[in-house]
Amino acid sequence: MDIITDPKAMQRHAGQVRDSGRIIGLVPTMGYLHEGHLSLIRRARELSGCVVVSIFVNPTQFGPGEDLASYPRDFANDCAISERAGVDVIFSPRETDLYPEGYQTFIQLDKLPLHLCGRSRPVHFRGVATVVAKLFNIVKPHLAVFGRKDYQQLMVIRRMVRDLDFDIRILGEPTVRESDGLAMSSRNAYLAPDQRESALSLHGSLEAARRMIQGGETSAARLIAAAVQRITAHPQASVDYIAVADPETLEDVEAVSGPVLMALAVKIGKTRLIDNMVLEP
Ligand code: AMP
């Protein structure tokens, strides 16, 4: 497995891999790898001759007061995990490699960031779209694999790829969960045992909404109210948002008549967690 930090060296390597006729599959991550990341890596492995995992805690997608400085990192363990999973290249640039002095170009989508996480994280998706576009230009992948755990991010990337004519196939993989339903996340490392218990209410409220819809409930307001009640029963939990939305536009829906995205962000203590499910009547 090669470890490359210099973007120019990565571009040269990617050019050689492409010239040799191999498919490049990219899995962008912020590191602290877990089974969720591994499922994306396995998918990329199935479809590509060269799997590149990028590890970069991207400062432009963090707002002031967010957890950029404390974001969990363990590069040596990420390398060991990646090597075992058959990754060909780890691309881990330094901050100043991607955002040198004088940097001033950003990608901003008009509508998708107005919903869900974008409301409380106004610069987040501008940072995500920008860094992913840069990774695409550096790693030159034929395909890139993302998790549906970050549903809005996946939609932003798909939209950007269509709008800017990137010749890259985007795959979205299902959310990998712990055996008790908690969606895997690097940020779960922040949770104390009692907080982890409270965090189960995210998945629990999505499952409860699924049962309500199967039982004939169509009111988004009642689905949201039930989820708020279940989550706020935990004293350390505070709801950022709970939304029932159109799975494509992410706009709020009032009545469930077809597939809907139920998405939520909840702070457990200081840790902000997200989860979502597409629910069908
Ligand atoms: P992150 O390192 O958290 O930025 O995530 C990197 C990629 O892994 C993103 O495409 C995420 O959606 C994906 N991912 C994170 N957690 C999970 C999970 N539990 N299941 C599936 N994919 C995930």
Coordinates of C-alpha atoms and ligand atoms in Angstrom, one line a residue:
M1 CA 0.0 0.0 0.0
D2 CA 1.3 3.4 -0.9
I3 CA 0.9 6.4 1.3
I4 CA 0.9 9.7 -0.7
T5 CA 0.7 13.2 0.9
D6 CA 1.7 15.4 -2.0
P7 CA -1.3 16.2 -4.4
K8 CA 1.1 16.5 -7.4
A9 CA 2.5 13.1 -6.6
M10 CA -1.0 11.7 -6.3
Q11 CA -2.0 13.2 -9.6
R12 CA 1.1 11.6 -11.3
H13 CA 0.3 8.2 -9.7
A14 CA -3.3 8.4 -10.8
G15 CA -2.3 9.3 -14.3
Q16 CA 0.0 6.2 -14.5
V17 CA -2.8 4.0 -13.1
R18 CA -5.2 5.3 -15.7
D19 CA -2.7 4.8 -18.5
S20 CA -2.3 1.2 -17.4
G21 CA -6.1 0.7 -18.0
R22 CA -7.0 0.2 -14.4
I23 CA -10.2 1.6 -12.8
I24 CA -9.6 4.0 -9.9
G25 CA -12.1 3.9 -7.1
L26 CA -12.0 6.7 -4.5
V27 CA -13.4 6.5 -0.9
P28 CA -13.1 10.0 0.7
T29 CA -13.0 9.9 4.5
M30 CA -11.9 12.0 7.5
G31 CA -10.2 9.0 9.0
Y32 CA -10.7 7.2 12.3
L33 CA -11.9 4.4 10.2
H34 CA -14.7 2.0 11.3
E35 CA -16.9 -0.7 9.7
G36 CA -19.0 1.9 7.9
H37 CA -15.9 3.1 6.0
L38 CA -14.9 -0.5 5.4
S39 CA -18.1 -1.3 3.7
L40 CA -17.4 1.6 1.2
I41 CA -13.8 0.3 0.8
R42 CA -15.1 -3.2 0.0
R43 CA -17.5 -1.8 -2.6
A44 CA -14.7 0.2 -4.2
R45 CA -12.5 -3.0 -4.1
E46 CA -15.1 -5.0 -6.0
L47 CA -15.3 -2.4 -8.8
S48 CA -11.8 -1.0 -9.1
G49 CA -8.3 -2.1 -9.9
C50 CA -6.9 0.6 -7.7
V51 CA -8.6 1.7 -4.5
V52 CA -7.6 5.1 -3.1
V53 CA -8.8 6.1 0.4
S54 CA -8.4 9.7 1.2
I55 CA -7.9 10.7 4.8
F56 CA -8.3 14.4 5.4
V57 CA -10.1 16.3 8.2
N58 CA -11.3 19.1 6.0
P59 CA -11.2 22.4 7.8
T60 CA -13.5 24.2 5.4
Q61 CA -16.5 22.0 6.3
F62 CA -16.3 22.9 10.0
G63 CA -17.9 26.1 11.3
P64 CA -16.6 28.2 14.1
G65 CA -17.1 26.4 17.5
E66 CA -17.4 23.0 15.8
D67 CA -15.1 20.0 16.6
L68 CA -12.3 20.5 14.0
A69 CA -9.5 20.6 16.7
S70 CA -10.8 17.6 18.7
Y71 CA -12.0 15.4 15.8
P72 CA -10.7 11.9 16.5
R73 CA -7.6 10.9 14.6
D74 CA -5.5 7.7 14.5
F75 CA -3.5 7.6 11.3
A76 CA -1.4 4.5 12.1
N77 CA -4.5 2.5 12.9
D78 CA -6.3 3.8 9.7
C79 CA -3.3 2.6 7.7
A80 CA -3.4 -0.9 9.3
I81 CA -7.1 -1.2 8.7
S82 CA -6.7 0.0 5.1
E83 CA -3.8 -2.4 4.4
R84 CA -5.9 -5.3 5.7
A85 CA -8.8 -4.3 3.5
G86 CA -6.6 -4.3 0.4
V87 CA -6.4 -0.6 -0.2
D88 CA -3.8 0.4 -2.8
V89 CA -3.2 4.0 -1.9
I90 CA -3.9 6.2 1.1
F91 CA -3.9 9.9 0.1
S92 CA -3.5 12.1 3.1
P93 CA -2.6 15.6 2.2
R94 CA -1.7 18.3 4.7
E95 CA -4.0 21.3 5.2
T96 CA -1.6 23.6 3.5
D97 CA -1.3 21.2 0.5
L98 CA -5.1 21.6 -0.3
Y99 CA -5.5 25.2 1.0
P100 CA -2.3 27.0 0.4
E101 CA -1.9 30.7 1.2
G102 CA -4.2 32.7 -1.1
Y103 CA -6.7 29.9 -1.7
Q104 CA -10.1 31.4 -2.6
T105 CA -12.2 29.1 -4.8
F106 CA -15.3 27.4 -3.4
I107 CA -18.2 25.4 -4.8
Q108 CA -21.6 26.5 -3.5
L109 CA -24.9 24.7 -4.3
D110 CA -28.0 26.9 -4.4
K111 CA -30.7 24.8 -2.9
L112 CA -29.7 21.5 -1.4
P113 CA -27.8 23.1 1.5
L114 CA -30.8 25.2 2.6
H115 CA -32.3 22.1 4.3
L116 CA -31.5 19.7 7.1
C117 CA -27.9 20.0 8.3
G118 CA -27.2 23.0 6.1
R119 CA -29.5 25.1 8.3
S120 CA -27.4 24.8 11.4
R121 CA -24.1 24.3 9.5
P122 CA -24.2 27.1 6.9
V123 CA -20.7 26.6 5.6
H124 CA -20.6 22.8 5.8
F125 CA -21.7 21.7 2.3
R126 CA -19.6 24.5 0.6
G127 CA -16.6 22.9 2.3
V128 CA -17.7 19.4 1.4
A129 CA -18.4 20.1 -2.2
T130 CA -15.1 22.0 -2.6
V131 CA -12.9 19.4 -1.0
V132 CA -14.6 16.5 -2.9
A133 CA -14.1 18.4 -6.2
K134 CA -10.5 18.9 -5.4
L135 CA -10.1 15.2 -4.5
F136 CA -11.7 14.3 -7.8
N137 CA -9.2 16.4 -9.7
I138 CA -6.2 15.0 -7.7
V139 CA -7.2 11.3 -7.5
K140 CA -8.8 11.2 -11.0
P141 CA -11.2 8.4 -10.0
H142 CA -13.6 6.6 -12.4
L143 CA -15.9 6.0 -9.4
A144 CA -16.3 7.3 -5.9
V145 CA -18.1 5.6 -3.0
F146 CA -20.1 7.5 -0.3
G147 CA -22.3 6.4 2.6
R148 CA -26.0 7.1 2.8
K149 CA -25.5 7.8 6.5
D150 CA -24.6 11.3 5.3
Y151 CA -27.6 11.4 3.0
Q152 CA -27.5 15.1 2.3
Q153 CA -23.8 15.0 1.5
L154 CA -24.5 12.2 -1.0
M155 CA -27.2 14.3 -2.7
V156 CA -24.9 17.3 -2.8
I157 CA -22.1 15.3 -4.4
R158 CA -24.5 13.7 -7.0
R159 CA -25.8 17.2 -7.9
M160 CA -22.4 18.7 -8.2
V161 CA -21.2 15.8 -10.4
R162 CA -24.1 16.3 -12.7
D163 CA -24.0 20.1 -12.7
L164 CA -20.2 20.4 -13.3
D165 CA -20.0 17.4 -15.7
F166 CA -17.5 15.3 -13.7
D167 CA -17.1 12.0 -15.5
I168 CA -17.3 10.0 -12.3
R169 CA -19.8 7.4 -11.1
I170 CA -21.1 8.0 -7.6
L171 CA -22.2 5.1 -5.5
G172 CA -24.2 5.4 -2.3
E173 CA -23.9 2.6 0.2
P174 CA -26.3 1.7 3.1
T175 CA -25.6 2.8 6.6
V176 CA -23.7 0.3 8.7
R177 CA -25.0 0.0 12.3
E178 CA -23.8 -1.4 15.6
S179 CA -25.8 -4.5 16.6
D180 CA -28.1 -2.4 18.7
G181 CA -28.9 0.0 15.8
L182 CA -26.6 2.9 16.5
A183 CA -25.2 4.2 13.2
M184 CA -21.4 3.8 13.2
S185 CA -19.6 7.2 13.3
S186 CA -16.2 8.4 14.2
R187 CA -17.9 10.8 16.6
N188 CA -19.3 7.9 18.6
A189 CA -15.9 7.8 20.2
Y190 CA -16.9 11.0 22.1
L191 CA -19.8 9.3 23.9
A192 CA -19.6 8.3 27.5
P193 CA -21.5 5.0 28.2
D194 CA -24.7 6.7 29.4
Q195 CA -24.6 9.0 26.4
R196 CA -24.2 6.1 24.1
E197 CA -27.4 4.7 25.7
S198 CA -29.2 8.0 24.9
A199 CA -27.8 7.9 21.4
L200 CA -29.9 4.8 20.6
S201 CA -33.0 7.0 20.6
L202 CA -32.0 8.3 17.1
H203 CA -32.3 4.9 15.5
G204 CA -35.2 4.1 17.8
S205 CA -37.2 7.0 16.7
L206 CA -36.6 6.3 13.0
E207 CA -37.8 2.7 13.5
A208 CA -40.8 4.0 15.4
A209 CA -41.6 6.3 12.5
R210 CA -41.3 3.4 10.1
R211 CA -43.9 1.4 12.2
M212 CA -46.2 4.4 12.4
I213 CA -46.1 4.8 8.6
Q214 CA -46.7 1.1 8.1
G215 CA -49.7 1.5 10.5
G216 CA -51.1 4.2 8.2
E217 CA -49.8 7.4 9.7
T218 CA -49.4 10.1 7.0
S219 CA -48.8 13.3 9.0
A220 CA -45.2 14.4 9.1
A221 CA -46.0 16.6 12.1
R222 CA -47.1 13.6 14.1
L223 CA -44.1 11.5 13.1
I224 CA -41.8 14.4 14.1
A225 CA -43.6 15.0 17.4
A226 CA -43.3 11.3 18.3
A227 CA -39.6 11.4 17.6
V228 CA -39.0 14.6 19.6
Q229 CA -40.8 13.0 22.5
R230 CA -38.7 9.8 22.4
I231 CA -35.4 11.7 22.0
T232 CA -36.0 14.4 24.6
A233 CA -36.9 11.8 27.2
H234 CA -33.1 11.6 27.5
P235 CA -32.0 14.6 29.5
Q236 CA -28.6 14.9 27.7
A237 CA -30.3 14.9 24.3
S238 CA -31.2 18.1 22.5
V239 CA -32.8 18.1 19.0
D240 CA -31.1 20.1 16.3
Y241 CA -33.7 19.1 13.7
I242 CA -36.0 16.3 12.8
A243 CA -37.4 16.4 9.3
V244 CA -39.6 14.4 7.0
A245 CA -38.5 15.4 3.5
D246 CA -38.6 14.7 -0.2
P247 CA -35.8 12.2 -0.8
E248 CA -34.6 14.1 -3.9
T249 CA -35.1 17.8 -3.2
L250 CA -34.8 17.5 0.7
E251 CA -37.7 19.9 1.0
D252 CA -40.1 19.3 3.9
V253 CA -43.2 17.3 3.2
E254 CA -46.4 17.6 5.2
A255 CA -48.1 14.3 4.2
V256 CA -46.5 11.0 3.5
S257 CA -47.8 9.7 0.2
G258 CA -44.7 8.0 -1.3
P259 CA -41.1 7.4 -0.1
V260 CA -39.9 10.1 2.4
L261 CA -36.6 10.8 3.9
M262 CA -36.7 11.0 7.7
A263 CA -33.5 12.7 8.9
L264 CA -32.4 14.0 12.2
A265 CA -29.5 15.6 14.0
V266 CA -29.3 15.4 17.8
K267 CA -26.8 16.6 20.3
I268 CA -26.0 14.2 23.0
G269 CA -24.1 16.3 25.4
K270 CA -21.7 18.1 23.1
T271 CA -21.6 15.4 20.4
R272 CA -23.7 16.1 17.4
L273 CA -25.0 12.9 15.8
I274 CA -27.0 12.4 12.6
D275 CA -29.1 9.5 11.2
N276 CA -31.7 8.9 8.6
M277 CA -33.9 6.4 6.9
V278 CA -36.0 6.4 3.7
L279 CA -39.5 5.3 4.8
E280 CA -42.2 4.0 2.5
P281 CA -45.9 3.8 3.2
Ligands
AMP1 P1 -16.4 10.5 7.4 O1 -15.1 10.0 7.6 O2 -17.3 10.5 8.6 O3 -16.4 11.9 6.7 O4 -17.2 9.5 6.4 C1 -16.5 9.1 5.2 C2 -17.5 8.4 4.3 O5 -18.0 7.2 5.1 C3 -18.8 9.2 4.0 O6 -19.2 8.9 2.7 C4 -19.8 8.7 5.0 O7 -21.1 8.8 4.6 C5 -19.4 7.2 5.1 N1 -19.9 6.6 6.4 C6 -19.7 7.1 7.6 N2 -20.3 6.4 8.6 C7 -20.9 5.4 7.9 C8 -21.8 4.3 8.2 N3 -22.1 4.1 9.5 N4 -22.3 3.5 7.3 C9 -21.9 3.7 6.0 N5 -21.1 4.7 5.5 C10 -20.7 5.6 6.5

